[in-house]
Coordinates of C-alpha atoms in Angstrom, one line a residue:
M1416 CA 5.9 -27.4 -174.2
L1417 CA 5.7 -24.4 -171.4
S1418 CA 3.0 -26.8 -169.5
S1419 CA 5.4 -29.9 -169.6
R1420 CA 8.7 -27.7 -168.4
F1421 CA 6.3 -26.0 -165.5
T1422 CA 5.3 -29.2 -164.3
K1423 CA 8.9 -30.9 -164.3
N1424 CA 10.4 -28.1 -162.9
T1425 CA 7.5 -28.1 -160.0
L1426 CA 8.4 -31.9 -159.4
E1427 CA 11.9 -31.2 -159.2
K1428 CA 11.4 -28.4 -156.1
L1429 CA 9.3 -30.7 -154.1
P1430 CA 10.9 -32.1 -151.1
D1431 CA 11.8 -35.6 -151.1
E1432 CA 9.5 -36.6 -148.1
L1433 CA 6.6 -35.3 -150.3
L1434 CA 7.6 -37.0 -153.2
L1435 CA 7.4 -40.2 -151.2
S1436 CA 4.1 -39.5 -149.7
I1437 CA 2.9 -39.4 -153.2
C1438 CA 4.8 -42.7 -154.3
R1439 CA 2.8 -44.3 -151.5
Y1440 CA -0.2 -44.2 -153.6
L1441 CA 1.6 -46.0 -156.2
S1442 CA 2.7 -49.4 -157.2
S1443 CA 6.4 -50.2 -157.0
A1444 CA 6.2 -50.6 -160.8
D1445 CA 4.5 -47.5 -161.1
V1446 CA 7.1 -45.4 -159.2
L1447 CA 9.9 -47.1 -161.1
F1448 CA 8.4 -46.5 -164.3
S1449 CA 7.5 -42.8 -163.8
F1450 CA 10.6 -41.4 -161.7
Y1451 CA 13.5 -43.9 -162.5
G1452 CA 16.2 -42.4 -164.8
L1453 CA 14.5 -38.8 -164.9
N1454 CA 17.3 -37.4 -163.1
S1455 CA 20.0 -38.3 -160.7
R1456 CA 18.1 -37.2 -157.6
L1457 CA 14.7 -38.8 -158.0
S1458 CA 16.5 -42.0 -158.8
Q1459 CA 18.1 -41.7 -155.4
T1460 CA 14.9 -40.4 -154.1
I1461 CA 13.0 -43.4 -154.7
S1462 CA 15.7 -46.0 -154.4
G1463 CA 14.0 -47.6 -151.3
Y1464 CA 11.6 -48.8 -154.1
Y1465 CA 14.4 -50.7 -155.8
Q1466 CA 14.4 -53.6 -152.9
H1467 CA 10.9 -54.9 -153.0
V1468 CA 9.4 -54.9 -156.3
V1469 CA 5.9 -56.1 -157.7
I1470 CA 5.7 -57.1 -161.3
A1471 CA 2.0 -57.2 -161.6
K1472 CA -1.3 -55.9 -163.6
L1473 CA 1.0 -53.6 -165.8
P1474 CA 0.0 -52.7 -169.4
Y1475 CA 2.1 -54.4 -171.6
T1476 CA 4.1 -51.6 -172.8
Q1477 CA 5.2 -50.7 -169.6
F1478 CA 6.1 -54.1 -168.5
H1479 CA 8.3 -54.2 -171.3
C1480 CA 10.3 -50.8 -170.6
I1481 CA 10.6 -52.0 -167.0
C1482 CA 12.3 -55.2 -168.0
T1483 CA 14.4 -53.9 -170.5
S1484 CA 15.6 -50.7 -168.9
I1485 CA 14.9 -50.7 -165.3
L1486 CA 15.3 -54.0 -163.6
P1487 CA 18.8 -54.7 -165.3
H1488 CA 20.0 -51.5 -163.7
V1489 CA 18.4 -51.9 -160.2
G1490 CA 18.0 -55.9 -159.8
L1491 CA 21.5 -56.0 -157.6
N1492 CA 19.2 -54.0 -155.1
I1493 CA 16.4 -56.1 -155.2
S1494 CA 15.6 -58.3 -152.0
S1495 CA 11.8 -59.5 -152.6
L1496 CA 10.2 -60.0 -156.2
V1497 CA 6.6 -60.4 -157.1
I1498 CA 5.7 -61.9 -160.4
S1499 CA 2.0 -62.3 -161.2
N1500 CA 0.4 -63.7 -164.0
Q1501 CA -3.1 -62.7 -162.8
W1502 CA -5.7 -61.9 -165.3
K1503 CA -2.8 -62.0 -168.1
G1504 CA -1.4 -65.5 -168.0
V1505 CA 1.8 -64.9 -169.6
L1506 CA 3.5 -62.3 -168.1
S1507 CA 6.0 -64.7 -166.2
T1508 CA 6.6 -66.4 -169.5
L1509 CA 7.5 -63.3 -171.1
F1510 CA 9.8 -62.5 -167.7
L1511 CA 11.8 -65.2 -168.3
N1512 CA 12.3 -64.4 -172.1
Y1513 CA 14.4 -61.3 -170.6
F1514 CA 15.8 -63.1 -167.5
S1515 CA 15.4 -66.8 -167.6
D1516 CA 19.3 -67.4 -168.2
K1517 CA 20.8 -64.6 -166.0
M1518 CA 18.7 -64.5 -163.0
S1519 CA 21.5 -65.0 -160.5
L1520 CA 23.4 -62.2 -162.5
I1521 CA 20.5 -59.8 -162.4
F1522 CA 19.3 -60.4 -158.6
P1523 CA 22.2 -61.5 -156.8
Q1524 CA 20.5 -60.2 -153.6
L1525 CA 17.1 -61.7 -154.0
K1526 CA 15.9 -63.4 -150.8
H1527 CA 12.1 -64.0 -151.5
L1528 CA 9.9 -64.5 -154.6
T1529 CA 6.2 -64.6 -154.5
F1530 CA 4.4 -66.3 -157.4
I1531 CA 0.6 -65.3 -158.1
S1532 CA -1.6 -67.1 -160.4
F1533 CA 0.8 -69.4 -162.0
N1534 CA -0.4 -72.6 -163.4
S1535 CA 1.6 -75.6 -162.8
N1536 CA 3.5 -75.5 -166.2
S1537 CA 4.7 -72.0 -165.9
L1538 CA 5.8 -72.8 -162.5
K1539 CA 7.9 -75.3 -163.5
L1540 CA 9.7 -73.1 -166.3
F1541 CA 10.2 -70.5 -163.5
L1542 CA 11.6 -73.2 -161.2
N1543 CA 14.0 -74.1 -163.6
S1544 CA 15.7 -70.7 -163.9
L1545 CA 16.3 -70.5 -160.1
Q1546 CA 19.8 -71.5 -159.9
N1547 CA 22.7 -70.1 -157.9
L1548 CA 20.9 -67.5 -156.1
P1549 CA 22.9 -67.3 -152.8
Q1550 CA 20.5 -65.7 -150.7
L1551 CA 17.0 -66.8 -152.1
R1552 CA 15.2 -68.6 -149.3
G1553 CA 11.6 -68.5 -149.7
I1554 CA 8.7 -68.6 -151.9
N1555 CA 5.1 -67.9 -151.8
L1556 CA 2.4 -68.9 -154.2
Y1557 CA -0.8 -67.3 -154.5
F1558 CA -4.0 -68.6 -156.6
Q1559 CA -1.7 -71.3 -158.0
Y1560 CA -3.8 -73.7 -160.5
D1561 CA -3.1 -76.6 -162.3
G1562 CA -5.4 -76.1 -165.3
S1563 CA -3.0 -77.3 -167.6
I1564 CA -0.7 -79.6 -165.6
D1565 CA 0.8 -82.2 -167.8
S1566 CA 1.8 -85.8 -167.4
D1567 CA 4.5 -85.7 -165.1
G1568 CA 2.0 -84.6 -162.2
S1569 CA 2.1 -82.9 -159.1
E1570 CA 4.7 -84.8 -157.6
T1571 CA 7.2 -83.9 -160.1
L1572 CA 6.3 -80.1 -159.1
L1573 CA 6.7 -81.0 -155.4
D1574 CA 10.1 -82.4 -156.5
R1575 CA 11.0 -79.2 -158.4
L1576 CA 9.9 -76.8 -155.4
F1577 CA 11.8 -78.8 -152.6
S1578 CA 14.8 -79.0 -154.7
A1579 CA 14.7 -75.5 -156.4
N1580 CA 17.7 -73.3 -156.5
N1581 CA 20.0 -75.9 -155.7
N1582 CA 18.4 -77.1 -152.2
R1583 CA 18.3 -73.8 -150.8
L1584 CA 15.1 -72.9 -150.1
N1585 CA 13.6 -73.5 -146.6
S1586 CA 10.0 -72.1 -146.7
I1587 CA 7.8 -72.7 -149.3
L1588 CA 4.0 -71.2 -148.6
F1589 CA 0.7 -71.7 -150.9
D1590 CA -2.4 -69.8 -149.8
D1591 CA -5.7 -71.2 -149.3
E1592 CA -6.6 -71.2 -153.3
S1593 CA -3.7 -73.2 -154.9
I1594 CA -3.2 -76.4 -156.8
I1595 CA -4.2 -79.7 -154.4
F1596 CA -0.8 -81.9 -154.1
S1597 CA -0.6 -85.6 -153.8
V1598 CA 3.0 -87.1 -153.0
D1599 CA 3.8 -89.9 -155.2
D1600 CA 5.6 -92.8 -154.9
K1601 CA 8.3 -91.4 -157.1
I1602 CA 9.6 -89.1 -154.6
C1603 CA 8.8 -90.9 -151.2
N1604 CA 12.0 -92.5 -151.1
R1605 CA 13.9 -88.8 -151.5
F1606 CA 14.7 -86.5 -148.4
Y1607 CA 14.7 -82.6 -148.5
C1608 CA 16.5 -81.5 -145.5
N1609 CA 16.3 -78.0 -146.8
I1610 CA 12.6 -77.4 -146.1
Q1611 CA 11.5 -75.9 -142.7
K1612 CA 8.5 -74.1 -143.0
L1613 CA 5.6 -75.4 -145.6
S1614 CA 1.9 -74.5 -146.2
L1615 CA -0.3 -76.1 -148.7
D1616 CA -3.3 -78.2 -149.9
I1617 CA -3.3 -82.2 -150.3
K1618 CA -5.5 -84.9 -151.2
T1619 CA -5.2 -86.9 -148.5
L1620 CA -4.1 -87.9 -145.1
C1621 CA -1.6 -90.4 -146.5
D1622 CA -0.1 -87.3 -148.6
L1623 CA 0.7 -85.8 -145.3
H1624 CA 2.5 -88.9 -144.0
Q1625 CA 4.4 -89.0 -147.0
L1626 CA 5.4 -85.0 -146.4
L1627 CA 6.0 -85.9 -142.7
T1628 CA 8.6 -88.5 -144.0
I1629 CA 10.3 -86.8 -146.8
L1630 CA 10.9 -83.6 -145.1
P1631 CA 12.7 -84.6 -141.9
Q1632 CA 13.6 -81.5 -140.8
L1633 CA 10.2 -79.4 -140.6
I1634 CA 9.7 -76.9 -138.4
S1635 CA 6.4 -75.6 -139.3
I1636 CA 3.6 -77.0 -141.5
T1637 CA 0.2 -75.5 -142.2
V1638 CA -1.8 -78.1 -144.7
T1639 CA -5.4 -78.5 -145.9
I1640 CA -6.6 -82.1 -146.8
N1641 CA -9.5 -82.3 -149.5
E1642 CA -10.2 -85.9 -149.8
D1643 CA -11.0 -89.1 -147.6
S1644 CA -8.3 -91.6 -147.3
S1645 CA -7.5 -94.4 -144.5
I1646 CA -4.4 -94.1 -142.3
P1647 CA -1.3 -96.0 -144.4
D1648 CA -0.4 -99.2 -143.7
N1649 CA 3.1 -99.1 -143.1
I1650 CA 2.0 -96.1 -140.1
N1651 CA 3.6 -98.1 -137.7
T1652 CA 7.0 -97.7 -139.6
C1653 CA 6.7 -94.1 -140.0
T1654 CA 9.5 -92.1 -138.0
P1655 CA 8.7 -89.1 -135.8
V1656 CA 9.7 -85.6 -136.9
H1657 CA 11.5 -84.7 -134.0
S1658 CA 12.0 -80.9 -135.4
L1659 CA 8.0 -80.2 -135.8
K1660 CA 7.0 -77.3 -133.4
E1661 CA 4.0 -76.3 -135.3
L1662 CA 1.3 -78.1 -137.0
Q1663 CA -1.9 -76.0 -138.4
L1664 CA -4.5 -78.8 -139.8
Q1665 CA -7.6 -77.9 -141.8
S1666 CA -10.0 -80.0 -143.6
F1667 CA -13.4 -78.9 -145.3
S1668 CA -15.1 -81.7 -146.3
P1669 CA -13.4 -85.5 -145.1
S1670 CA -14.9 -87.1 -142.7
W1671 CA -12.4 -87.5 -140.1
S1672 CA -12.0 -90.2 -137.5
Y1673 CA -10.1 -90.1 -133.8
D1674 CA -7.6 -92.8 -135.2
E1675 CA -6.6 -90.8 -138.1
L1676 CA -5.8 -87.7 -136.1
A1677 CA -4.3 -90.0 -133.5
S1678 CA -1.9 -91.3 -136.6
I1679 CA -0.6 -87.8 -137.0
L1680 CA -0.1 -86.7 -133.7
K1681 CA 2.1 -90.0 -132.5
R1682 CA 4.4 -88.7 -135.1
I1683 CA 5.1 -85.2 -134.0
P1684 CA 6.1 -85.6 -130.3
N1685 CA 7.8 -81.9 -130.1
V1686 CA 4.5 -79.9 -131.4
E1687 CA 4.5 -77.0 -128.9
I1688 CA 1.5 -75.0 -131.3
L1689 CA -1.2 -77.3 -132.4
S1690 CA -4.5 -75.9 -134.4
I1691 CA -7.0 -78.5 -135.8
S1692 CA -10.2 -77.5 -137.9
I1693 CA -11.9 -80.6 -139.4
E1694 CA -15.3 -82.2 -139.7
T1695 CA -16.4 -85.6 -138.7
Y1696 CA -19.7 -87.9 -138.9
D1697 CA -20.6 -89.4 -135.9
D1698 CA -17.3 -90.2 -134.2
E1699 CA -18.1 -88.8 -130.6
R1700 CA -14.4 -89.3 -129.5
L1701 CA -13.6 -86.1 -131.1
I1702 CA -16.1 -83.9 -129.3
D1703 CA -15.4 -85.8 -126.1
G1704 CA -12.6 -83.7 -124.3
K1705 CA -11.6 -86.5 -121.6
K1706 CA -10.7 -89.0 -124.6
F1707 CA -9.2 -86.6 -126.5
S1708 CA -6.9 -85.4 -124.1
L1709 CA -5.4 -88.8 -124.4
L1710 CA -4.1 -87.8 -127.9
L1711 CA -2.4 -84.9 -126.4
S1712 CA -1.2 -86.4 -123.1
N1713 CA 2.7 -86.9 -124.3
L1714 CA 2.7 -83.5 -126.1
S1715 CA 4.1 -80.2 -124.4
L1716 CA 1.7 -78.0 -126.0
H1717 CA 1.9 -74.2 -125.5
K1718 CA -1.1 -73.5 -127.7
F1719 CA -4.0 -75.7 -128.5
N1720 CA -6.8 -74.4 -131.0
Y1721 CA -9.9 -76.6 -132.0
F1722 CA -12.5 -76.2 -134.2
L1723 CA -15.2 -79.3 -135.0
Q1724 CA -17.7 -79.7 -137.2
Y1725 CA -19.7 -82.4 -136.1
Y1726 CA -22.6 -84.1 -138.1
N1727 CA -24.8 -86.8 -136.3
S1728 CA -26.7 -89.1 -138.7
S1729 CA -29.2 -89.4 -135.7
S1730 CA -30.1 -86.5 -133.9
S1731 CA -28.2 -83.6 -132.6
S1732 CA -30.8 -82.9 -130.2
L1733 CA -29.7 -86.2 -128.4
V1734 CA -26.6 -84.9 -127.6
D1735 CA -25.9 -82.7 -124.5
S1736 CA -23.9 -79.9 -125.3
K1737 CA -23.3 -78.5 -121.6
K1738 CA -22.2 -82.3 -121.3
I1739 CA -19.5 -81.8 -124.0
V1740 CA -18.1 -78.7 -122.9
S1741 CA -17.5 -79.8 -119.3
S1742 CA -15.7 -82.7 -120.6
W1743 CA -13.0 -80.3 -121.9
K1744 CA -12.4 -78.6 -118.4
E1745 CA -9.1 -80.0 -117.9
F1746 CA -7.7 -78.4 -120.6
N1747 CA -7.9 -74.9 -119.0
Q1748 CA -9.2 -73.0 -121.8
K1749 CA -12.6 -72.0 -122.9
F1750 CA -14.9 -74.2 -125.4
I1751 CA -18.1 -73.3 -127.0
C1752 CA -20.3 -75.8 -128.1
I1753 CA -23.3 -74.6 -130.5
K1754 CA -26.2 -77.2 -131.7
N1755 CA -28.1 -76.6 -135.2
D1756 CA -31.0 -79.3 -134.6
E1757 CA -32.0 -78.5 -138.2
K1758 CA -29.0 -79.5 -140.0
K1759 CA -27.9 -82.2 -137.3
L1760 CA -24.8 -79.9 -136.7
I1761 CA -22.7 -79.3 -133.8
A1762 CA -19.9 -77.1 -133.7
L1763 CA -17.2 -77.4 -131.2
Y1764 CA -14.5 -74.5 -130.5
T1765 CA -11.6 -73.1 -128.3
V1766 CA -11.9 -69.5 -127.9
P1767 CA -10.5 -67.0 -128.8
F1768 CA -11.2 -68.4 -132.2
I1769 CA -8.1 -68.1 -134.4
F1770 CA -9.0 -69.9 -137.8
S1771 CA -9.3 -66.9 -140.8
Y1772 CA -10.4 -69.1 -143.4
L1773 CA -13.8 -70.6 -143.2
I1774 CA -16.3 -72.6 -145.3
L1775 CA -19.8 -72.9 -143.5
H1776 CA -23.3 -73.5 -144.0
G1777 CA -25.6 -70.8 -143.9
T1778 CA -27.5 -71.5 -140.3
L1779 CA -24.5 -72.3 -138.9
A1780 CA -22.6 -68.8 -140.0
R1781 CA -25.8 -67.2 -138.4
N1782 CA -25.3 -68.2 -134.9
E1783 CA -25.2 -65.1 -133.2
I1784 CA -22.8 -66.7 -130.5
F1785 CA -20.7 -68.1 -133.2
I1786 CA -20.5 -64.8 -135.1
D1787 CA -19.4 -63.2 -131.9
S1788 CA -16.7 -65.6 -132.0
Y1789 CA -15.1 -65.8 -135.5
A1790 CA -16.5 -62.5 -137.1
S1791 CA -13.1 -60.6 -135.8
Q1792 CA -10.9 -63.3 -137.2
V1793 CA -12.4 -64.5 -140.5
K1794 CA -10.6 -62.6 -143.6
M1795 CA -11.6 -65.3 -146.3
L1796 CA -15.4 -66.5 -146.0
T1797 CA -17.3 -68.8 -148.1
L1798 CA -21.1 -69.4 -147.4
Y1799 CA -23.1 -72.5 -149.0
E1800 CA -26.8 -72.7 -149.0
V1801 CA -27.8 -69.2 -148.7
S1802 CA -30.5 -67.1 -150.1
T1803 CA -30.4 -65.3 -153.3
D1804 CA -31.9 -62.2 -151.3
L1805 CA -28.4 -62.1 -149.8
V1806 CA -30.2 -60.4 -146.7
D1807 CA -29.1 -63.7 -144.8
I1808 CA -25.5 -62.3 -145.4
F1809 CA -25.6 -59.2 -143.6
S1810 CA -26.4 -60.7 -140.3
I1811 CA -23.4 -63.0 -141.0
I1812 CA -21.0 -60.3 -142.4
K1813 CA -22.2 -57.3 -139.7
K1814 CA -19.1 -57.7 -137.4
S1815 CA -16.8 -59.0 -139.8
R1816 CA -14.7 -55.8 -139.9
Q1817 CA -11.4 -58.0 -141.1
I1818 CA -13.1 -60.0 -144.0
Q1819 CA -11.3 -59.5 -147.1
R1820 CA -12.7 -62.3 -149.6
L1821 CA -16.4 -63.3 -149.6
N1822 CA -17.8 -66.5 -151.4
I1823 CA -21.5 -66.8 -151.8
R1824 CA -22.9 -70.0 -152.9
M1825 CA -26.5 -69.2 -153.3
D1826 CA -29.6 -71.5 -153.5
E1827 CA -32.9 -70.5 -154.7
K1828 CA -34.6 -72.8 -152.4
I1829 CA -33.5 -71.2 -149.6
V1830 CA -36.2 -69.2 -148.2
P1831 CA -34.5 -65.9 -146.1
Q1832 CA -34.5 -66.5 -142.2
S1833 CA -35.0 -62.7 -141.5
L1834 CA -36.3 -59.7 -143.6
Q1835 CA -35.4 -57.3 -141.0
Q1836 CA -33.2 -54.2 -141.4
I1837 CA -30.0 -54.7 -139.9
H1838 CA -27.2 -51.6 -139.2
L1839 CA -24.3 -52.2 -140.8
G1840 CA -20.7 -50.7 -140.4
K1841 CA -18.3 -50.4 -143.0
L1842 CA -16.1 -53.5 -144.4
P1843 CA -12.9 -51.4 -145.5
Y1844 CA -10.9 -54.6 -146.3
L1845 CA -13.6 -56.6 -148.4
T1846 CA -12.2 -56.3 -151.9
K1847 CA -13.7 -59.3 -153.5
V1848 CA -16.7 -61.0 -153.8
L1849 CA -17.8 -64.5 -155.5
A1850 CA -21.5 -64.9 -156.2
W1851 CA -22.3 -68.3 -157.7
R1852 CA -25.3 -70.7 -158.3
G1853 CA -28.4 -68.3 -158.5
S1854 CA -30.2 -66.9 -161.6
S1855 CA -31.5 -64.0 -159.7
V1856 CA -30.1 -62.0 -157.1
N1857 CA -32.0 -59.3 -155.3
M1858 CA -30.0 -56.1 -156.6
E1859 CA -31.3 -53.9 -153.6
Y1860 CA -29.2 -55.9 -151.0
F1861 CA -26.2 -56.2 -153.7
R1862 CA -26.4 -52.6 -153.6
R1863 CA -26.2 -52.3 -150.0
L1864 CA -23.2 -54.8 -150.1
L1865 CA -21.3 -52.3 -152.3
E1866 CA -22.1 -49.3 -150.1
I1867 CA -20.6 -51.0 -146.9
A1868 CA -17.6 -52.2 -148.8
P1869 CA -15.9 -48.8 -150.1
N1870 CA -12.8 -50.7 -151.6
L1871 CA -14.7 -53.4 -153.0
Y1872 CA -13.1 -53.7 -156.8
H1873 CA -13.1 -57.6 -157.8
L1874 CA -16.5 -59.5 -158.7
E1875 CA -17.0 -62.8 -160.2
V1876 CA -20.6 -63.4 -161.0
N1877 CA -22.8 -65.3 -163.3
F1878 CA -24.4 -64.0 -166.5
E1879 CA -27.8 -63.8 -165.1
F1880 CA -26.3 -61.4 -162.3
I1881 CA -25.1 -58.9 -164.8
Q1882 CA -28.4 -59.0 -166.5
S1883 CA -30.0 -57.9 -163.5
L1884 CA -27.6 -55.4 -162.6
L1885 CA -27.6 -53.5 -165.9
D1886 CA -31.5 -52.8 -165.3
N1887 CA -30.4 -50.9 -162.1
E1888 CA -29.1 -47.4 -162.8
Y1889 CA -27.9 -46.5 -159.5
I1890 CA -25.7 -49.8 -159.1
C1891 CA -24.5 -49.2 -162.8
E1892 CA -23.0 -45.9 -161.3
L1893 CA -21.5 -47.6 -158.4
F1894 CA -20.2 -50.3 -160.8
R1895 CA -18.9 -47.9 -163.1
R1896 CA -16.8 -46.2 -160.4
R1897 CA -15.9 -49.3 -158.5
I1898 CA -15.3 -52.4 -160.2
T1899 CA -12.4 -52.9 -162.2
H1900 CA -11.6 -56.7 -162.0
L1901 CA -14.8 -58.6 -163.6
Y1902 CA -15.0 -62.6 -164.2
I1903 CA -18.5 -63.8 -165.5
S1904 CA -19.3 -67.4 -166.0
I1905 CA -21.8 -67.9 -168.9
P1906 CA -23.8 -71.3 -168.9
I1907 CA -24.9 -73.3 -171.8
T1908 CA -28.3 -71.8 -171.5
I1909 CA -27.5 -68.2 -172.7
D1910 CA -27.1 -68.0 -176.2
V1911 CA -24.4 -66.2 -178.1
E1912 CA -26.1 -62.9 -179.2
S1913 CA -27.4 -62.4 -175.8
V1914 CA -24.1 -62.4 -174.5
V1915 CA -22.6 -59.8 -176.9
S1916 CA -25.7 -57.8 -176.7
S1917 CA -25.1 -57.6 -172.8
I1918 CA -21.5 -57.2 -173.0
S1919 CA -21.9 -54.2 -175.3
R1920 CA -24.0 -52.4 -172.8
L1921 CA -21.9 -53.4 -170.0
T1922 CA -18.8 -52.1 -171.6
T1923 CA -20.5 -48.6 -171.7
I1924 CA -21.1 -48.5 -168.2
A1925 CA -18.2 -50.3 -166.7
T1926 CA -15.3 -47.9 -168.0
S1927 CA -13.0 -48.5 -165.3
L1928 CA -12.6 -52.2 -166.2
K1929 CA -8.8 -53.2 -166.0
H1930 CA -9.2 -56.7 -166.1
F1931 CA -12.1 -58.5 -167.9
Y1932 CA -12.6 -62.3 -168.3
L1933 CA -15.6 -64.7 -169.7
S1934 CA -15.7 -68.1 -168.6
L1935 CA -17.5 -70.5 -170.7
L1936 CA -19.3 -73.3 -169.3
K1937 CA -19.3 -77.0 -170.2
D1938 CA -20.3 -77.4 -173.8
Y1939 CA -21.0 -73.8 -174.4
K1940 CA -20.9 -73.2 -178.3
A1941 CA -18.6 -70.2 -179.2
S1942 CA -16.2 -69.8 -181.8
E1943 CA -13.5 -67.5 -183.0
L1944 CA -16.4 -65.2 -184.5
T1945 CA -17.4 -64.7 -181.1
I1946 CA -14.3 -63.0 -180.0
L1947 CA -14.7 -60.7 -182.9
D1948 CA -18.0 -59.7 -181.9
I1949 CA -16.8 -58.9 -178.3
L1950 CA -13.5 -57.2 -179.5
K1951 CA -15.1 -54.2 -181.0
Y1952 CA -16.8 -53.3 -177.7
L1953 CA -13.8 -53.2 -175.7
P1954 CA -12.3 -49.9 -176.6
N1955 CA -15.3 -48.5 -174.4
C1956 CA -12.9 -49.7 -171.6
H1957 CA -10.3 -46.9 -171.5
C1958 CA -8.4 -48.6 -168.6
L1959 CA -8.5 -51.9 -169.7
I1960 CA -5.2 -54.2 -169.2
S1961 CA -6.1 -57.5 -169.9
F1962 CA -9.2 -59.4 -171.6
G1963 CA -9.9 -63.2 -172.0
I1964 CA -12.0 -65.8 -172.8
V1965 CA -11.9 -69.4 -170.9
D1966 CA -12.7 -72.5 -172.6
I1967 CA -13.4 -71.4 -176.0
I1968 CA -12.2 -73.5 -179.0
I1969 CA -10.4 -72.0 -181.6
T1970 CA -10.0 -74.0 -185.0
K1971 CA -6.4 -75.4 -185.4
E1972 CA -6.1 -73.9 -188.8
L1973 CA -6.1 -70.6 -186.8
V1974 CA -3.9 -71.6 -184.0
S1975 CA -1.6 -72.9 -186.4
K1976 CA -1.3 -69.4 -187.9
D1977 CA -0.7 -65.9 -186.4
I1978 CA -3.7 -65.0 -184.1
H1979 CA -2.0 -61.6 -183.7
Q1980 CA -2.0 -60.9 -187.3
W1981 CA -5.8 -62.6 -187.6
I1982 CA -6.9 -59.9 -185.0
L1983 CA -5.4 -57.1 -186.7
E1984 CA -6.9 -57.9 -189.8
N1985 CA -10.2 -58.3 -188.4
S1986 CA -10.9 -55.6 -185.9
T1987 CA -10.0 -52.3 -185.2
L1988 CA -8.3 -53.1 -182.1
Y1989 CA -4.7 -51.8 -183.1
D1990 CA -6.1 -48.5 -183.1
Y1991 CA -6.8 -48.6 -179.5
K1992 CA -3.6 -49.6 -178.0
P1993 CA -1.1 -52.0 -179.0
F1994 CA -1.9 -55.5 -177.4
F1995 CA 0.0 -58.9 -176.8
V1996 CA -2.1 -61.9 -177.7
D1997 CA -2.1 -65.9 -176.4
Y1998 CA -4.0 -68.8 -176.8
T1999 CA -3.1 -72.0 -174.4
G2000 CA -4.9 -74.3 -172.9
N2001 CA -8.3 -73.1 -174.5
I2002 CA -8.0 -70.0 -172.9
F2003 CA -8.0 -66.7 -175.1
R2004 CA -6.2 -63.7 -173.7
L2005 CA -5.0 -59.9 -174.6
W2006 CA -2.9 -57.9 -172.7
F2007 CA -2.6 -54.7 -173.8

């Protein structure tokens, strides 16, 4: 009692400036939960946190308290709100249980919403609640996926997005890890004149032309195209979008042609900022500056950014890179052309290099000239066909000081290009690493990666990776202190007993885990008994907020009953802490 009174009195004596300095190390939800309502002075001190609230990665009991006792009182002040389903998958549904029919009453000053890790159906439910919010104009969406998209299809979701909040939205921005949309004929005859800024992934070139038709007041669009398609048959009747000032076009796998690109540029006569990152097979017109300039001759560009990966089916050695660069001299900006004869690949790009999201073959990514161009800009990098030794990636990332996410697609057949020691500086922004495909990984090089990335906390790896990690004491210690988010992919070749055994060891090591998911690959044989076998080890992870198993089949009998009660009766989990349980779309989730 004396201790708690002393702590309270000491806290109240601290000046506002020091209290706010402490709050900088907490999330907005933690600040509200910890200080709101203690007394009028503390509530006033943290009032700045009422404006921008993030509801993400919270313990279940804390979430309930914030929704029932805090948000109804501070909602009038909230101008931006972040709702995250990340790792839990059910938070948005429970949030709507509290606020769905009174969003406009509780949050009348809301201007911007951010959704994280929503699936298509949970997003539709939330969009239905966005009615009559007078100031809400923008929505950002991160890691949005379509794992349980219903028969209405993505075109219905697009319609709801474009018309949400009584057609008041003017900005809708998806990130690069979200659902891939197609624009169906069901909405191609509608017009959404409210949308001015848009960023999203789509399937085909035809979808882009559809968007340009139904969004006649677009000012800026960033779009990634994921599949091959031809130019629409009605291209000659498609109207231009005179309002469009900025286009960023990315495409990582389809083979582009000169004519396909021309079909787009003809529809945006007033574009001022144009950025294009595409791939092509054998269409030399896209590496010929003189022919390319014909595409842009009627445009009044202020900025032009270009990155082309050109695959030559004959031989790249027959192509003169100096001649290619010289053909672009009338653009009055620097171009660089790199050849990779081994892969018959040519990379052509403008300098400075501005593209921050890259998918690169390992041999191209290692080119020193190219590294000097892209390293300072890249934030999300996917490398494919790299060695399981991981040594190859160090020459690639050694200058990538801004990198935030690294996706490594390893191939055991690839021989490391160099085993020389490379001096590595710190990568302070690297927080997430995905390492797939490869049953064995050189743990010594993984240790080096952990050491140069002091803020790395999120790992997505395969099961064999974890097995190797458990045998390295030094890495286990780094893992214990650093990794809070872990996603493990389990192949069909690993039996259930081995999985449970490794998890029993892992939970004694990874005691800092907050979010822990297992993903069972196709046809993996596991049952609800596997869930119970794993649950008994979770209390070792004292910080755990959520746990899940993806693609596990639970019997219809159990689903029709009370899964929460079943867990209470067959485990000691409630002695650990209260929890919420959900089973939707073959995903079992616990939220503590």
